[in-house]
Short mmCIF file of C-alpha atoms and ligand atoms in Angstrom, two decimals:
data_model
loop_
_atom_site.label_atom_id
_atom_site.label_comp_id
_atom_site.label_asym_id
_atom_site.label_seq_id
_atom_site.Cartn_x
_atom_site.Cartn_y
_atom_site.Cartn_z
CA MET C 1 -0.45 -6.10 -27.32
CA LEU C 2 2.42 -6.77 -26.17
CA GLU C 3 4.84 -5.54 -28.87
CA HIS C 4 2.50 -1.99 -28.48
CA LYS C 5 5.93 0.19 -26.94
CA PHE C 6 8.42 3.72 -27.04
CA GLN C 7 12.09 2.01 -27.21
CA LEU C 8 13.86 3.28 -23.72
CA GLY C 9 16.92 0.38 -23.74
CA PHE C 10 18.05 -2.71 -24.98
CA PHE C 11 17.52 -5.49 -24.67
CA PRO C 12 17.51 -8.85 -24.15
CA THR C 13 19.71 -8.09 -21.28
CA PRO C 14 21.70 -10.53 -20.84
CA LEU C 15 21.72 -13.74 -19.23
CA HIS C 16 25.37 -15.25 -17.74
CA LYS C 17 25.73 -17.78 -14.98
CA LEU C 18 27.65 -16.46 -11.91
CA GLU C 19 30.57 -18.87 -12.13
CA ASN C 20 32.71 -17.85 -9.10
CA LEU C 21 29.70 -18.09 -6.39
CA SER C 22 28.18 -21.21 -7.44
CA ALA C 23 31.18 -22.68 -7.10
CA LYS C 24 31.09 -21.52 -3.71
CA PHE C 25 27.62 -23.14 -2.78
CA GLU C 26 28.32 -26.72 -4.65
CA ASP C 27 25.12 -27.41 -4.19
CA TYR C 28 23.48 -24.58 -6.46
CA ASN C 29 23.75 -23.08 -9.89
CA ILE C 30 23.59 -19.68 -10.08
CA TYR C 31 22.32 -17.17 -13.21
CA ILE C 32 21.74 -13.78 -13.15
CA LYS C 33 19.65 -11.30 -15.27
CA ARG C 34 20.95 -8.32 -16.67
CA ASP C 35 18.60 -5.35 -16.00
CA ASP C 36 20.36 -3.38 -14.15
CA GLN C 37 22.26 -3.13 -18.24
CA THR C 38 19.01 -2.10 -19.81
CA GLY C 39 21.16 1.73 -20.49
CA LEU C 40 18.35 3.89 -19.50
CA ALA C 41 20.66 6.40 -17.28
CA SER C 42 22.21 3.35 -16.03
CA GLY C 43 19.62 1.31 -15.95
CA GLY C 44 17.22 -0.83 -13.87
CA ASN C 45 14.00 -2.69 -13.95
CA LYS C 46 12.00 0.85 -14.44
CA THR C 47 12.97 0.48 -17.79
CA ARG C 48 11.00 -1.39 -19.20
CA LYS C 49 8.15 -0.32 -17.25
CA LEU C 50 8.14 3.33 -19.36
CA GLU C 51 8.02 1.65 -22.48
CA TYR C 52 4.57 0.77 -21.80
CA LEU C 53 4.09 3.78 -19.87
CA ILE C 54 5.41 6.49 -22.10
CA GLN C 55 4.19 5.31 -25.53
CA ASP C 56 0.09 5.12 -23.44
CA ALA C 57 0.81 8.99 -22.97
CA ILE C 58 2.06 8.97 -26.58
CA ASP C 59 -1.08 7.49 -28.01
CA LEU C 60 -3.02 9.82 -25.38
CA GLY C 61 -1.58 13.03 -26.84
CA CYS C 62 -0.37 13.75 -23.51
CA ASN C 63 3.09 16.57 -23.54
CA THR C 64 3.44 16.12 -19.32
CA ALA C 65 3.92 13.61 -16.80
CA ILE C 66 3.79 13.10 -13.58
CA THR C 67 5.15 9.88 -10.92
CA SER C 68 6.41 9.81 -8.09
CA GLY C 69 9.42 7.97 -5.61
CA ALA C 70 11.61 8.32 -2.83
CA GLN C 71 14.40 11.35 -3.59
CA GLN C 72 16.60 8.10 -4.51
CA SER C 73 13.76 6.78 -6.27
CA ASN C 74 15.65 4.30 -9.54
CA HIS C 75 12.10 4.99 -11.25
CA CYS C 76 12.30 8.80 -10.26
CA ARG C 77 15.31 8.19 -12.50
CA GLN C 78 14.39 6.23 -15.19
CA THR C 79 11.33 8.19 -15.31
CA ALA C 80 13.31 11.37 -15.93
CA ALA C 81 15.35 9.88 -18.54
CA ALA C 82 12.36 8.97 -20.29
CA CYS C 83 11.07 11.40 -20.19
CA ALA C 84 13.71 13.85 -21.68
CA ILE C 85 13.70 10.80 -24.91
CA ALA C 86 9.61 11.05 -25.71
CA GLY C 87 10.33 15.24 -25.44
CA LEU C 88 7.86 15.21 -22.46
CA GLU C 89 7.47 17.54 -19.83
CA CYS C 90 8.81 15.59 -16.66
CA HIS C 91 7.56 16.34 -12.97
CA LEU C 92 8.66 14.53 -10.04
CA LEU C 93 6.81 14.27 -6.53
CA LEU C 94 9.58 12.84 -4.58
CA GLY C 95 9.34 12.86 -0.78
CA GLY C 96 11.23 14.83 2.33
CA GLU C 97 12.78 19.02 1.76
CA GLU C 98 15.26 19.99 -0.43
CA PRO C 99 18.45 18.83 0.61
CA GLU C 100 21.32 21.13 0.01
CA VAL C 101 22.87 18.83 -2.23
CA TYR C 102 21.72 16.88 -4.92
CA ASP C 103 23.19 13.52 -5.31
CA GLY C 104 22.45 9.67 -6.20
CA ASN C 105 19.33 9.54 -8.13
CA LEU C 106 18.03 13.34 -7.66
CA LEU C 107 20.85 14.35 -8.74
CA LEU C 108 20.71 12.04 -11.75
CA SER C 109 16.92 12.64 -12.07
CA SER C 110 17.82 16.73 -12.10
CA THR C 111 20.30 16.85 -14.31
CA LEU C 112 17.77 14.28 -16.77
CA GLY C 113 15.56 17.70 -16.65
CA ALA C 114 13.15 16.82 -14.38
CA ASN C 115 10.57 19.34 -12.74
CA ILE C 116 11.47 18.82 -9.39
CA HIS C 117 8.19 18.61 -5.76
CA PHE C 118 9.76 18.11 -2.71
CA THR C 119 6.36 16.19 -0.47
CA GLY C 120 7.45 16.20 3.04
CA ASN C 121 6.18 12.82 3.91
CA ASN C 122 4.65 11.71 1.54
CA ARG C 123 6.71 9.80 -1.02
CA LYS C 124 4.28 7.43 -3.57
CA GLY C 125 2.26 10.59 -4.61
CA GLU C 126 -0.33 11.44 -2.43
CA ASP C 127 -0.28 15.14 -3.60
CA LYS C 128 -0.54 14.53 -7.60
CA ASP C 129 -4.04 15.95 -7.30
CA SER C 130 -2.59 19.59 -7.05
CA LEU C 131 0.12 19.47 -9.33
CA VAL C 132 -2.52 17.70 -11.99
CA ASN C 133 -4.63 20.75 -11.61
CA GLN C 134 -2.19 23.78 -11.74
CA LEU C 135 -0.35 21.53 -14.84
CA GLU C 136 -3.87 21.67 -16.45
CA LYS C 137 -4.56 25.08 -15.77
CA GLU C 138 -1.03 25.64 -17.93
CA GLY C 139 -3.64 24.04 -20.47
CA LYS C 140 -0.92 21.17 -20.14
CA LYS C 141 -2.10 17.50 -21.33
CA VAL C 142 -1.43 15.53 -18.53
CA TYR C 143 0.06 12.02 -17.49
CA LEU C 144 -0.42 10.35 -14.56
CA ILE C 145 3.02 7.61 -13.86
CA PRO C 146 2.11 5.06 -10.58
CA TYR C 147 3.97 4.82 -7.99
CA GLY C 148 6.82 2.74 -9.50
CA GLY C 149 4.57 2.63 -12.55
CA SER C 150 3.18 -0.50 -11.22
CA ASN C 151 -0.09 -0.70 -13.11
CA LEU C 152 -0.74 -2.56 -15.47
CA THR C 153 0.18 -0.74 -18.49
CA GLY C 154 3.86 -0.81 -16.90
CA ALA C 155 3.55 -4.34 -15.46
CA MET C 156 3.50 -5.22 -19.77
CA GLY C 157 7.44 -5.52 -19.27
CA PHE C 158 8.09 -7.51 -17.24
CA ALA C 159 5.08 -9.76 -19.21
CA ASN C 160 7.55 -9.39 -22.37
CA ALA C 161 10.47 -9.83 -19.87
CA ILE C 162 9.71 -13.43 -19.04
CA LYS C 163 9.29 -14.09 -23.20
CA GLU C 164 12.16 -12.53 -23.52
CA LEU C 165 14.47 -14.63 -20.60
CA LYS C 166 11.88 -17.67 -21.21
CA ASP C 167 14.25 -18.00 -25.65
CA GLN C 168 17.29 -17.03 -23.93
CA LEU C 169 17.27 -20.37 -21.42
CA GLU C 170 15.64 -22.29 -24.63
CA GLU C 171 19.22 -20.02 -26.51
CA ASN C 172 21.43 -21.30 -23.90
CA GLN C 173 19.87 -24.96 -22.84
CA ILE C 174 18.97 -23.63 -19.39
CA THR C 175 15.77 -23.96 -16.74
CA ILE C 176 15.87 -22.64 -13.77
CA ASP C 177 14.32 -23.42 -11.32
CA TYR C 178 13.24 -20.27 -8.98
CA ILE C 179 14.00 -17.07 -9.79
CA PHE C 180 14.90 -14.39 -6.99
CA PHE C 181 14.20 -10.93 -7.08
CA ALA C 182 13.30 -7.74 -4.53
CA SER C 183 9.83 -6.91 -4.71
CA SER C 184 8.23 -3.43 -3.89
CA SER C 185 5.58 -1.52 -5.55
CA GLY C 186 4.42 -4.71 -7.55
CA GLY C 187 4.59 -3.97 -11.38
CA MET C 188 7.75 -6.27 -11.44
CA GLN C 189 6.10 -9.47 -9.96
CA GLY C 190 2.42 -8.60 -11.43
CA GLY C 191 4.21 -8.61 -15.08
CA ILE C 192 5.98 -11.58 -14.25
CA HIS C 193 3.42 -13.54 -13.20
CA LEU C 194 1.64 -12.19 -15.93
CA GLY C 195 3.89 -13.36 -17.98
CA LYS C 196 5.01 -16.81 -16.32
CA GLU C 197 0.93 -17.55 -17.57
CA LEU C 198 1.53 -15.74 -21.45
CA SER C 199 4.99 -17.59 -22.11
CA GLY C 200 4.89 -21.55 -20.21
CA LEU C 201 7.24 -20.55 -17.65
CA SER C 202 7.66 -22.47 -14.90
CA SER C 203 10.25 -21.37 -12.70
CA GLU C 204 9.22 -20.12 -9.47
CA LEU C 205 9.09 -17.56 -8.23
CA VAL C 206 10.65 -16.22 -4.81
CA PRO C 207 9.92 -12.75 -4.23
CA ILE C 208 11.62 -11.13 -1.82
CA ASN C 209 9.41 -8.21 -0.09
CA ILE C 210 11.52 -4.73 0.64
CA ASP C 211 9.04 -2.27 1.83
CA LYS C 212 7.17 -3.03 4.37
CA ALA C 213 4.61 -0.02 4.25
CA GLU C 214 1.39 -0.19 2.29
CA THR C 215 1.09 2.40 -0.72
CA HIS C 216 -2.50 3.70 -1.06
CA GLY C 217 -3.54 1.60 1.78
CA LEU C 218 -2.72 -1.62 0.21
CA THR C 219 -0.66 -4.42 1.01
CA MET C 220 2.18 -5.98 -1.69
CA GLU C 221 -0.56 -8.73 -2.25
CA GLN C 222 -3.37 -7.22 -3.37
CA MET C 223 -1.35 -4.97 -5.24
CA VAL C 224 0.34 -7.75 -7.47
CA PHE C 225 -3.42 -9.69 -6.69
CA ASN C 226 -4.90 -6.74 -8.54
CA ILE C 227 -2.71 -6.48 -11.56
CA VAL C 228 -2.47 -10.11 -12.06
CA LYS C 229 -6.60 -10.21 -12.56
CA GLU C 230 -6.63 -7.48 -15.05
CA GLY C 231 -4.30 -9.29 -16.62
CA PHE C 232 -5.89 -11.50 -16.67
CA GLU C 233 -8.76 -10.71 -17.89
CA LYS C 234 -7.97 -8.14 -20.53
CA PHE C 235 -5.46 -11.64 -22.04
CA GLY C 236 -8.12 -13.59 -21.66
CA ILE C 237 -7.04 -16.43 -19.03
CA GLN C 238 -9.59 -18.57 -17.61
CA LYS C 239 -7.36 -19.83 -14.62
CA GLN C 240 -9.09 -18.15 -11.22
CA ILE C 241 -6.26 -16.83 -9.16
CA ASN C 242 -6.91 -15.89 -5.38
CA ILE C 243 -4.60 -13.78 -3.32
CA LYS C 244 -3.08 -16.82 -1.38
CA ASP C 245 -1.55 -17.75 -4.75
CA ILE C 246 0.51 -14.34 -4.76
CA PRO C 247 4.66 -15.46 -3.10
CA LEU C 248 5.95 -13.32 -1.05
CA ASN C 249 8.58 -13.61 0.92
CA ARG C 250 8.37 -10.75 4.15
CA ASP C 251 11.99 -12.18 6.29
CA TYR C 252 13.86 -9.42 5.20
CA ASP C 253 11.50 -6.51 4.91
CA LYS C 254 11.14 -6.05 9.26
CA ASP C 255 14.40 -2.97 9.08
CA GLY C 256 12.37 -0.30 7.17
CA TYR C 257 12.96 0.78 3.91
CA GLY C 258 16.29 2.51 2.26
CA GLN C 259 17.46 1.07 6.19
CA VAL C 260 21.28 -0.84 5.30
CA THR C 261 22.56 -2.84 7.44
CA ASP C 262 25.08 -5.50 8.53
CA LYS C 263 22.78 -7.63 5.51
CA GLU C 264 22.95 -5.96 3.07
CA ARG C 265 26.36 -4.45 3.78
CA LYS C 266 27.05 -8.14 3.61
CA ALA C 267 25.42 -9.61 0.40
CA ILE C 268 26.26 -6.16 -1.35
CA SER C 269 30.24 -7.26 -0.31
CA THR C 270 29.91 -10.11 -1.47
CA LEU C 271 29.36 -10.11 -5.25
CA ALA C 272 31.02 -7.29 -5.75
CA LYS C 273 34.20 -8.97 -4.71
CA THR C 274 32.93 -12.45 -6.13
CA GLU C 275 31.79 -12.04 -9.02
CA GLY C 276 32.46 -7.47 -10.05
CA ILE C 277 28.49 -6.95 -9.70
CA ILE C 278 27.76 -3.94 -7.92
CA LEU C 279 24.15 -4.37 -5.81
CA ASP C 280 22.12 -1.74 -4.72
CA PRO C 281 21.65 -0.66 -0.95
CA VAL C 282 17.64 -0.12 -1.10
CA TYR C 283 16.72 -3.32 -3.01
CA THR C 284 18.99 -5.39 -4.61
CA GLY C 285 21.57 -5.33 -1.88
CA ARG C 286 18.49 -6.93 0.33
CA ALA C 287 17.13 -9.47 -1.58
CA PHE C 288 19.94 -10.49 -2.86
CA TYR C 289 21.19 -10.98 0.91
CA GLY C 290 17.92 -12.95 1.46
CA MET C 291 18.88 -15.23 -1.71
CA LEU C 292 22.19 -16.04 -0.22
CA ASP C 293 20.63 -16.78 3.24
CA MET C 294 18.31 -19.26 2.00
CA LEU C 295 21.33 -20.68 -0.38
CA GLU C 296 23.10 -21.23 2.66
CA LYS C 297 20.24 -22.49 4.52
CA LYS C 298 19.73 -24.41 1.98
CA LYS C 299 16.02 -24.16 1.92
CA LEU C 300 15.73 -24.39 -1.97
CA ALA C 301 16.15 -28.18 -3.42
CA LEU C 302 19.18 -29.03 -3.40
CA ASN C 303 21.22 -29.83 -6.86
CA SER C 304 18.17 -26.70 -8.45
CA ASN C 305 19.40 -23.51 -10.75
CA VAL C 306 18.70 -19.96 -8.72
CA LEU C 307 18.40 -17.32 -11.26
CA PHE C 308 18.95 -13.61 -9.76
CA TRP C 309 16.89 -11.07 -11.61
CA HIS C 310 18.87 -7.81 -10.62
CA THR C 311 17.26 -4.86 -10.46
CA GLY C 312 19.50 -1.72 -11.08
CA GLY C 313 19.82 1.10 -8.26
CA PHE C 314 23.38 1.65 -9.25
CA PRO C 315 23.34 5.91 -8.54
CA ALA C 316 22.10 5.18 -4.85
CA VAL C 317 24.94 3.57 -3.44
CA PHE C 318 27.39 6.68 -3.48
CA LYS C 319 23.92 8.26 -1.80
CA TYR C 320 24.98 5.88 0.62
CA ALA C 321 28.37 6.45 1.08
CA GLN C 322 28.72 6.29 4.75
CA GLU C 323 26.07 3.56 4.88
CA LEU C 324 28.23 1.21 3.39
CA LYS C 325 31.70 1.88 4.09
CA LEU C 326 33.02 -1.79 3.46
CA THR C 327 35.09 -3.76 5.31
C1 PLP I 401 11.55 -0.45 -8.04
C2 PLP I 401 13.23 -1.58 -7.90
C3 PLP I 401 12.36 -2.83 -7.22
C4 PLP I 401 11.34 -3.25 -7.63
O1 PLP I 401 10.20 -3.39 -8.41
P1 PLP I 401 8.69 -2.95 -8.44
O2 PLP I 401 8.02 -3.39 -9.27
O3 PLP I 401 8.26 -1.95 -8.31
O4 PLP I 401 8.01 -4.41 -7.05
C5 PLP I 401 13.55 -3.58 -7.56
N1 PLP I 401 15.48 -2.97 -7.65
C6 PLP I 401 14.80 -1.65 -8.39
C7 PLP I 401 16.52 -1.16 -8.19
C8 PLP I 401 13.92 -0.62 -8.48
O5 PLP I 401 14.13 -0.21 -8.17
#
């Protein structure tokens, strides 16, 4: 089931040690998995989900795809690129009003040929029904990609990514004790959870919650749980799962989605200056700050190996130029 996908990226993404950063933390070895380098119109974690979602759209005979997000959505930008490759017409429902100047991800999404609809206060696809009706009236066969690409189909990308990671770890004779990543619509986390069961990877997950708002009335824990439960059924995994088994660190989401503070600035500046790697202000900046904070406070077992999963977001850096004036 994991083999049936439409190729959009270059895999495996690199896995390497952050030597300079590790040298600053004598009790920890820090590694990074580079999903910012998937290769799809500047990369990111949605590439993995879209390989399964686009394949599904093709299997169902669809010629048009719709998805939703914020104006700086990395998911929407990668969806626009995926549709260009697969020859699908792409429609994006983006929160807010149309700006005078398109920049960051919005600029790329429109450059990639997406039809963009601005939806005011709604950035999670609340207005999709009328667009679907309109497109169907025009005779189009529409495929709906959920917010963040987060359903079981999209999550398969990360079930498969765990297989990829496990192979890399074995090849390099590394074990990983903790995996940190930015978690926001649940698809990556659900897929990783499922992939750990399928591949027998024992690393502890430390998902850093990014968006404290609910999605379609569901908490992050519920969204992840629903995907994992459906995945267990699909793959015949007998193990019982309870919503309390879904890990989620909510210590760093208080400032709200897309709000950049000294924390994100510190994380971005630290990784840029020690390793020459750029984090984004919305997701990876926040998650990396969470990891740095826990390392500094020695909240993880001493002498452990820690992995940061870089999920992309590079184009948003330019949109946040004002907030990111780093010192
Ligand atoms: C979407 C996104 C995430 C979160 O992934 P989810 O599967 O939505 O939880 C993390 N980082 C970046 C850069 C993203 O674009």
